[in-house]
XYZ file of C-alpha atoms in Angstrom:
236
model
C -187.859 -76.271 136.806
C -188.833 -79.825 137.760
C -186.758 -82.056 140.027
C -186.962 -85.704 141.024
C -184.699 -87.975 143.065
C -184.450 -91.734 142.930
C -182.494 -94.182 145.048
C -181.772 -97.897 144.712
C -183.594 -98.535 148.003
C -185.781 -96.506 150.377
C -184.031 -94.330 152.928
C -182.985 -96.044 156.156
C -181.772 -94.101 159.173
C -178.052 -94.434 159.734
C -177.396 -96.004 156.333
C -175.562 -94.134 153.536
C -177.615 -93.740 150.384
C -176.551 -93.025 146.814
C -179.079 -90.948 144.913
C -179.658 -89.606 141.424
C -181.168 -86.174 140.858
C -182.969 -85.429 137.595
C -183.472 -81.781 136.598
C -185.778 -80.804 133.751
C -187.101 -77.605 132.269
C -190.889 -77.113 132.062
C -190.813 -78.398 128.461
C -189.068 -81.606 129.535
C -185.589 -80.705 128.304
C -182.780 -81.785 130.634
C -180.991 -79.099 132.636
C -177.291 -79.328 131.802
C -174.387 -77.935 133.851
C -173.864 -75.356 131.107
C -177.420 -74.097 131.752
C -176.579 -73.099 135.324
C -174.626 -70.210 136.823
C -172.063 -71.084 139.458
C -172.766 -69.606 142.895
C -170.455 -70.082 145.842
C -168.269 -72.372 143.758
C -171.082 -74.824 142.958
C -173.797 -74.952 140.293
C -176.304 -76.917 142.378
C -176.825 -76.715 146.122
C -179.048 -79.393 147.651
C -180.725 -78.419 150.924
C -182.015 -81.624 152.526
C -183.968 -82.044 155.758
C -186.301 -84.530 157.445
C -189.910 -83.812 158.433
C -188.974 -82.877 162.020
C -186.567 -80.210 160.708
C -183.693 -81.560 162.786
C -181.418 -83.530 160.420
C -180.079 -81.103 157.813
C -177.662 -81.870 154.973
C -176.079 -79.558 152.390
C -174.870 -81.538 149.375
C -173.516 -80.759 145.899
C -174.408 -83.266 143.177
C -172.096 -83.949 140.261
C -173.216 -84.599 136.666
C -173.345 -88.150 135.357
C -173.044 -89.204 131.724
C -176.807 -88.834 131.295
C -178.050 -85.332 130.378
C -179.825 -83.641 133.279
C -178.790 -86.323 135.778
C -176.638 -85.638 138.846
C -175.394 -87.969 141.573
C -174.974 -87.366 145.296
C -175.008 -89.268 148.573
C -175.804 -88.610 152.218
C -176.558 -90.499 155.419
C -179.956 -89.778 157.004
C -180.223 -90.123 160.768
C -184.016 -89.855 161.044
C -186.838 -92.137 159.850
C -189.150 -91.243 157.007
C -188.735 -89.471 153.712
C -186.538 -86.398 153.345
C -187.347 -83.263 151.402
C -184.755 -81.689 149.140
C -184.634 -78.225 147.629
C -182.424 -77.749 144.557
C -180.981 -74.232 144.809
C -179.935 -73.101 141.308
C -179.538 -69.996 139.121
C -180.272 -70.871 135.477
C -179.179 -68.819 132.493
C -179.967 -66.346 130.995
C -181.510 -64.295 133.811
C -179.681 -65.910 136.706
C -182.639 -65.677 139.062
C -182.471 -67.972 142.083
C -184.871 -70.926 141.860
C -185.801 -73.664 144.316
C -187.086 -76.923 142.844
C -188.518 -79.145 145.580
C -188.957 -82.917 145.704
C -188.944 -85.805 148.197
C -186.617 -88.757 148.712
C -188.869 -91.708 149.644
C -188.541 -94.025 152.624
C -190.391 -97.112 153.844
C -190.779 -95.637 157.333
C -192.865 -92.774 158.707
C -191.151 -89.499 159.454
C -191.269 -87.688 162.776
C -193.461 -84.572 163.079
C -192.165 -81.122 163.917
C -192.734 -80.931 167.676
C -189.942 -78.649 168.879
C -190.831 -75.070 167.952
C -188.785 -73.430 170.675
C -187.366 -70.024 169.783
C -183.657 -70.323 170.505
C -180.718 -68.100 169.655
C -177.871 -70.071 171.237
C -176.360 -73.478 170.475
C -173.252 -75.391 171.503
C -171.602 -77.689 168.962
C -168.319 -79.554 169.501
C -167.286 -77.283 172.356
C -167.968 -73.982 170.587
C -170.802 -71.604 171.423
C -172.898 -70.139 168.612
C -175.188 -67.159 169.135
C -177.550 -65.474 166.699
C -177.914 -61.804 167.616
C -180.818 -59.892 166.062
C -180.791 -56.126 165.573
C -184.513 -55.998 166.398
C -186.829 -58.062 168.567
C -189.191 -59.166 165.806
C -188.574 -60.545 162.326
C -191.483 -59.769 160.008
C -192.402 -61.198 156.632
C -191.098 -59.085 153.776
C -188.907 -56.863 155.930
C -185.118 -57.304 155.956
C -183.746 -58.049 159.421
C -180.103 -57.605 160.341
C -178.427 -60.343 162.365
C -174.982 -61.372 163.560
C -173.612 -64.851 164.106
C -171.104 -64.871 166.965
C -168.906 -67.880 167.758
C -166.955 -68.186 171.004
C -164.870 -70.796 172.774
C -165.844 -72.442 176.049
C -163.956 -69.756 178.000
C -165.804 -66.954 176.208
C -163.094 -65.844 173.796
C -164.001 -65.095 170.198
C -163.289 -67.951 167.779
C -161.310 -66.736 164.750
C -160.422 -69.960 162.930
C -163.411 -70.344 160.609
C -162.248 -71.734 157.274
C -163.603 -70.742 153.851
C -166.577 -72.862 152.855
C -167.793 -72.313 149.309
C -166.165 -68.863 149.182
C -167.598 -67.638 152.483
C -167.163 -68.242 156.208
C -170.726 -69.402 156.939
C -174.045 -70.352 155.388
C -177.437 -69.856 157.027
C -180.272 -72.078 155.817
C -183.761 -71.982 157.303
C -186.799 -74.228 156.862
C -190.300 -72.946 157.605
C -192.819 -75.042 159.538
C -194.871 -75.323 156.329
C -192.139 -77.683 155.021
C -192.225 -75.788 151.734
C -190.458 -72.485 152.270
C -186.679 -72.225 152.551
C -184.260 -69.335 153.029
C -180.546 -69.421 152.175
C -178.245 -66.593 153.275
C -174.562 -65.737 153.320
C -172.492 -63.218 155.294
C -172.096 -59.682 154.061
C -168.854 -58.866 152.289
C -166.765 -60.004 149.356
C -166.250 -63.688 148.498
C -163.473 -65.416 150.427
C -161.197 -66.824 147.732
C -157.989 -67.409 149.708
C -158.061 -70.931 151.210
C -155.642 -69.782 153.919
C -157.973 -67.005 155.113
C -159.656 -67.371 158.495
C -162.778 -65.711 159.865
C -164.738 -64.991 163.023
C -165.784 -64.352 165.679
C -168.720 -62.378 164.198
C -170.388 -62.458 160.795
C -173.164 -60.151 159.632
C -176.260 -61.387 157.794
C -179.535 -60.064 156.471
C -182.571 -62.288 157.043
C -185.479 -61.935 154.628
C -188.460 -64.198 155.327
C -191.280 -64.859 152.873
C -193.649 -66.768 155.160
C -194.721 -66.368 158.799
C -194.346 -69.103 161.383
C -191.581 -71.103 163.001
C -188.270 -71.481 161.155
C -185.530 -73.965 162.000
C -182.327 -72.158 161.059
C -178.966 -73.887 160.628
C -175.601 -72.122 160.630
C -173.012 -74.118 158.690
C -169.310 -73.383 159.160
C -166.101 -75.249 158.448
C -163.489 -75.930 161.126
C -160.434 -78.160 160.657
C -161.745 -79.284 157.282
C -165.141 -80.438 158.551
C -168.574 -78.825 158.414
C -170.331 -78.063 161.699
C -174.047 -77.255 161.951
C -175.537 -75.107 164.723
C -179.380 -75.139 164.960
C -181.514 -72.167 165.987
C -185.259 -71.522 166.204
C -186.945 -68.361 164.919
C -190.518 -67.123 164.932
C -191.454 -65.011 161.916
C -194.280 -62.518 162.419
C -196.828 -61.743 159.652
């Protein structure tokens, strides 16, 4: 699958941008919504990040009147172009595919300089911790992990709201700026909007490339997404 994104003007940090995504099959045919299988309540998940792997966005484009064209918007906070991965499952096989493209900017992006391995983050007064079942994550070997969220006084936080039929999403970007991983908690889909989750969620991490990975945990609290960043080192 081929993807491209165009905007009316180059990206500018701090300025909202409206963008159009074009999806095509290898033969040039447009990819229609009916060609895609819904996953976690959406047919297309856009995983967007800058070159320093610090400003992450998870967007869901909507179809326009033009076949194969989808619109979305976001507000970059960093200079330079952003890379976007289109996470889709096309019919008939339903295999997960990532089509990658760049959103251009007139400025130069920042390099990846912070490769610190970190398993704890604090966001909006809540503490997030990624707990691994083993010391080392290796390429091609499933690794069990838990995401634990606590309040400032150390109590478990149990008010996670459903976000795309689950209580959290983990998305990681490798230092090669090409490889992405997208994971969800174990268990059945969360379909009741009144359901609440926490303080711990279990995941399985499966890495395809060695090196540093910036991992983001996305949860929803009081109707708003929160993103907690972690740093992992994947062994060969």
